Coordinates of C-alpha atoms in Angstrom, one line a residue:
X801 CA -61.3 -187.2 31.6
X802 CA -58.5 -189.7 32.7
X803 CA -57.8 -190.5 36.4
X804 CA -54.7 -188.4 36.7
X805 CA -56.3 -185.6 35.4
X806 CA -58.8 -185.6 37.4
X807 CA -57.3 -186.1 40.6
X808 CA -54.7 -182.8 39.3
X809 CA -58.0 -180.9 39.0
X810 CA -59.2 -182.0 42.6
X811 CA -56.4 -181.0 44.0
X812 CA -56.4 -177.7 42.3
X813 CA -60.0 -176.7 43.2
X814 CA -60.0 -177.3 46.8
X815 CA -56.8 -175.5 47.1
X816 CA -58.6 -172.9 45.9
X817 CA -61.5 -174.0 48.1
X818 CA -58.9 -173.8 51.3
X819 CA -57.6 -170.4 49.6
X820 CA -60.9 -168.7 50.1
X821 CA -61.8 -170.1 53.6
X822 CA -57.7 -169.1 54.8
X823 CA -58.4 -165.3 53.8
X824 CA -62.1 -165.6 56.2
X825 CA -60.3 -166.8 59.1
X826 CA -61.0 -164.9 62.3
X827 CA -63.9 -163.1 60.6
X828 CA -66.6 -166.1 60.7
X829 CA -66.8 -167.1 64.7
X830 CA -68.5 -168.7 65.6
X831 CA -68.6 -171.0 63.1
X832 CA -65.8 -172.5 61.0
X833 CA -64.3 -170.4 57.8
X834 CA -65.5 -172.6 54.9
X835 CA -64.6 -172.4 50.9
X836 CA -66.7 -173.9 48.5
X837 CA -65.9 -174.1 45.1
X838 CA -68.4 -175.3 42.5
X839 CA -67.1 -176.7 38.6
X840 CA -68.6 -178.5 35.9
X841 CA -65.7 -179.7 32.6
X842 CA -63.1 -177.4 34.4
X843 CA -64.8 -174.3 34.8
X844 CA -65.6 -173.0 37.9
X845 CA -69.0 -171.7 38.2
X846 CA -69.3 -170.1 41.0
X847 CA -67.3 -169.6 44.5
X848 CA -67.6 -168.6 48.1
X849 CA -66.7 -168.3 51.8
X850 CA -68.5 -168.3 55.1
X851 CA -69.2 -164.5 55.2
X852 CA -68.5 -162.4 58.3
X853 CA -70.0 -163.2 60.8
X854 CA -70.5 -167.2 60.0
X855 CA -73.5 -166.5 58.1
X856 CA -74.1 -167.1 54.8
X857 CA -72.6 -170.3 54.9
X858 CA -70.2 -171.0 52.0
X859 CA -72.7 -173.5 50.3
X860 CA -75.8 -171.0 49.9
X861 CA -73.4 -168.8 48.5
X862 CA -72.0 -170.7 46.2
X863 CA -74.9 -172.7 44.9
X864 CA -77.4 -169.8 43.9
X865 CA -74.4 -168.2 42.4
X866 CA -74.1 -170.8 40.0
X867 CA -77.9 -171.0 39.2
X868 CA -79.0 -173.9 37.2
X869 CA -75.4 -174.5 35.6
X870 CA -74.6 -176.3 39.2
X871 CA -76.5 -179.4 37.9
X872 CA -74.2 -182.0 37.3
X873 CA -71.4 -179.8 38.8
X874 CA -68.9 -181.0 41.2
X875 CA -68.7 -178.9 44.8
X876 CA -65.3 -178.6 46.4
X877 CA -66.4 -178.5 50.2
X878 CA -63.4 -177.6 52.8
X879 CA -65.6 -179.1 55.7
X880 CA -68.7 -181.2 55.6
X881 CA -71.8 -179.6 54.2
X882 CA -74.1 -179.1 57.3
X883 CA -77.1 -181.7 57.3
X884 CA -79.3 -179.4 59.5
X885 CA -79.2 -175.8 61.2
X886 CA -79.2 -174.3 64.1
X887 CA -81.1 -171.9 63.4
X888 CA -84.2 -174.2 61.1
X889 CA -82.7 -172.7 57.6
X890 CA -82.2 -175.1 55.0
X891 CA -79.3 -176.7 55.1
X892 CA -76.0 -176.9 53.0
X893 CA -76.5 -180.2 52.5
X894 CA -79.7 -179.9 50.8
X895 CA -78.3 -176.9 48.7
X896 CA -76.3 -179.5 46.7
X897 CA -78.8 -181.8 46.4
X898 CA -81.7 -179.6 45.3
X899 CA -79.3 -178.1 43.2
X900 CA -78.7 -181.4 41.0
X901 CA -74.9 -181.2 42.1
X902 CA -73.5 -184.8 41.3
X903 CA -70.5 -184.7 43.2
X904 CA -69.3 -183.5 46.3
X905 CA -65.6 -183.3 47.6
X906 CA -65.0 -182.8 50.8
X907 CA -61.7 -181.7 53.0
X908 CA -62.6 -182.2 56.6
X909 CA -65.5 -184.1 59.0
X910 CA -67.4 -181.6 60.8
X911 CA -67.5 -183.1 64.3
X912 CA -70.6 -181.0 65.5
X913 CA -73.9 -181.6 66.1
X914 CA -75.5 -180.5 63.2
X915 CA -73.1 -182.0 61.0
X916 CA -70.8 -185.2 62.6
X917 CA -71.3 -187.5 59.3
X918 CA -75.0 -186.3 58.5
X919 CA -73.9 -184.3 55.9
X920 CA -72.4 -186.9 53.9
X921 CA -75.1 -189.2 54.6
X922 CA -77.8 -187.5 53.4
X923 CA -75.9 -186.6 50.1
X924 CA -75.1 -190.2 49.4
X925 CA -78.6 -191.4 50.3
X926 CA -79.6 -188.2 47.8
X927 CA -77.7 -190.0 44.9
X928 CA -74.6 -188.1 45.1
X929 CA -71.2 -189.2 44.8
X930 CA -69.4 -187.9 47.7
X931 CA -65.3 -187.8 48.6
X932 CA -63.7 -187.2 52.0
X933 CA -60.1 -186.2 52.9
X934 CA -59.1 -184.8 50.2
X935 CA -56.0 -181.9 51.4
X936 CA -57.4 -182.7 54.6
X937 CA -53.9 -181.9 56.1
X938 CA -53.9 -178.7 54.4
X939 CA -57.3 -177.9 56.0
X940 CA -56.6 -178.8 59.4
X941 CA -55.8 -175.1 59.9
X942 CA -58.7 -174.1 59.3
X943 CA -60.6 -175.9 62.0
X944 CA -58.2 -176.6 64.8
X945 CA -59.7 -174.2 66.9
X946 CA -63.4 -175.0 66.1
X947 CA -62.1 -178.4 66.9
X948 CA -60.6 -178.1 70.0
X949 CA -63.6 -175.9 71.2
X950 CA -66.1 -178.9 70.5
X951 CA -63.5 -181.2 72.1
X952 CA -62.9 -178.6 75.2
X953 CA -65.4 -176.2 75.0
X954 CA -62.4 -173.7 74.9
X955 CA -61.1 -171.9 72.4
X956 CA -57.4 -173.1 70.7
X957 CA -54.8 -170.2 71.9
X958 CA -52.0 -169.8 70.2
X959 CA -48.9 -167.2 70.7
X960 CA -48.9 -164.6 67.7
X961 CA -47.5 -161.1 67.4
X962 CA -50.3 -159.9 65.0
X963 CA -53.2 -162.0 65.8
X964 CA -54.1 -162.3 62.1
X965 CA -56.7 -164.9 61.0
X966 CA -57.6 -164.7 65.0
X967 CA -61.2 -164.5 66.4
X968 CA -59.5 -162.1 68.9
X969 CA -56.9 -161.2 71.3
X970 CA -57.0 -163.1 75.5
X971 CA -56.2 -160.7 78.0
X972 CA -56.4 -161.7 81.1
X973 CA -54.4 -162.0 84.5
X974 CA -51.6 -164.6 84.3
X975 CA -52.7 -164.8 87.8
X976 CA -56.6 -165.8 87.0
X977 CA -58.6 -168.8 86.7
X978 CA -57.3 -169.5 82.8
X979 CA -59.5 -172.3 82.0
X980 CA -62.6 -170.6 83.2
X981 CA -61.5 -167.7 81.7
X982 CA -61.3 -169.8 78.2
X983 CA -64.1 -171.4 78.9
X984 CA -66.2 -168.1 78.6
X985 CA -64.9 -167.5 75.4
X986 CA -65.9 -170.9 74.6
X987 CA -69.6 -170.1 75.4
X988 CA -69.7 -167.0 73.5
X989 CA -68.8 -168.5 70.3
X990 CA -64.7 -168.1 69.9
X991 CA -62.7 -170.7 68.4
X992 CA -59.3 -169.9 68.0
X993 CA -57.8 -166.8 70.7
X994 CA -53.9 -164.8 70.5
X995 CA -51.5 -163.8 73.1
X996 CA -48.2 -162.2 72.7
X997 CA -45.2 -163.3 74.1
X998 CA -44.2 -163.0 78.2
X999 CA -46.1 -163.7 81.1
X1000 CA -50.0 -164.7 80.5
X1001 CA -48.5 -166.9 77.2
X1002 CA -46.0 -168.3 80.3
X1003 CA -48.6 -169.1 82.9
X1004 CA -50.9 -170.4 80.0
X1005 CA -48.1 -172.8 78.7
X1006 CA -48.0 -173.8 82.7
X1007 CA -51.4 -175.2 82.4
X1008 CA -51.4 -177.0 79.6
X1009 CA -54.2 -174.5 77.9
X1010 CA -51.2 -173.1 75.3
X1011 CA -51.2 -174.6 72.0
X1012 CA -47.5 -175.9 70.3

């Protein structure tokens, strides 16, 4: 396959990649909506997003789905495969490598924990040939509320008049403690948090805690 064509087809896949993770967004808190997208001479095998609820992650999904064709496959990744869990369960990174995937592309870091560069280090020290940044612009969406609650430890709020693709809806007093008020959100697992127009979006925008 020539260069060009194979950097068309990257592109293509993670778009879809991104597609799938867009259409989980607000469903998967707390953790991040993730699409993964495996393919092997053009084809995609298999595909999936981080379920409701944040659990299955995208990558055991995707991987089982694709049974032993995902050997020599490449995975389109919007964030990071995890290189360990919460929770003890094997992790996404080891999916793809006891899978036999061969290549790994990846949209975004994953600044946590349990991820923060691990993931890509353990694929490469597995043999795999790993990519990072790819759309990474176009992914940002996606995480800019996990982000800014690892950053903050409060969720992103945003002004919306449907809250669509949002964990859920702030109400509080414009009058309140905001910050705390976020900051409890934070704790119980929300990332990215609507208001509608007027007063609490006002007094929110006052203290800096209202996104652009």
């Amino acid at each position: 396959m020539t260069d060009a064509r194979q950097a068309s087809d990257d592109i293509r896949f993670m778009g879809r990649a991104i597609a799938l993770a867009r259409a989980r967004m607000g469903q998967t808190w707390p953790n991040p909506a993730v699409g993964c997208v495996i393919v092997r001479d053009g084809e995609i095998l298999a595909e999936a997003a981080t379920a409701p609820g944040g659990r299955p992650h995208a990558e055991e999904q995707a991987v089982p789905a694709a049974g032993d064709r995902a050997r020599g496959a490449t995975a389109y990744v919007t964030m990071e495969p995890c290189g360990a869990r919460s929770s003890g369960r094997t992790s996404c990174a080891n999916f793809l490598m006891d899978a036999g995937v061969a290549r790994v592309v990846v949209a975004a870091v994953d600044p946590s924990p349990f991820a923060c560069g691990r993931g890509v280090d353990r694929l490469r020290k597995a043999g795999l040939r790993v990519e990072t940044g790819l759309l990474a612009q176009e992914a940002a969406v996606l995480y800019e509320g996990y982000l800014h609650r690892v950053e903050t430890g409060r969720p992103l709020v945003r002004v919306s008049d449907t809250g669509d693709g949002f964990d859920a809806r702030f109400a509080a007093s414009p009058k309140a403690d905001l910050a705390t008020e976020l900051e409890r959100l934070g704790e119980a697992g929300y990332t990215r948090v609507w208001v509608g127009p007027g007063d609490l979006a006002e007094a929110l925008a006052d203290q800096g805690l209202l996104a652009s």
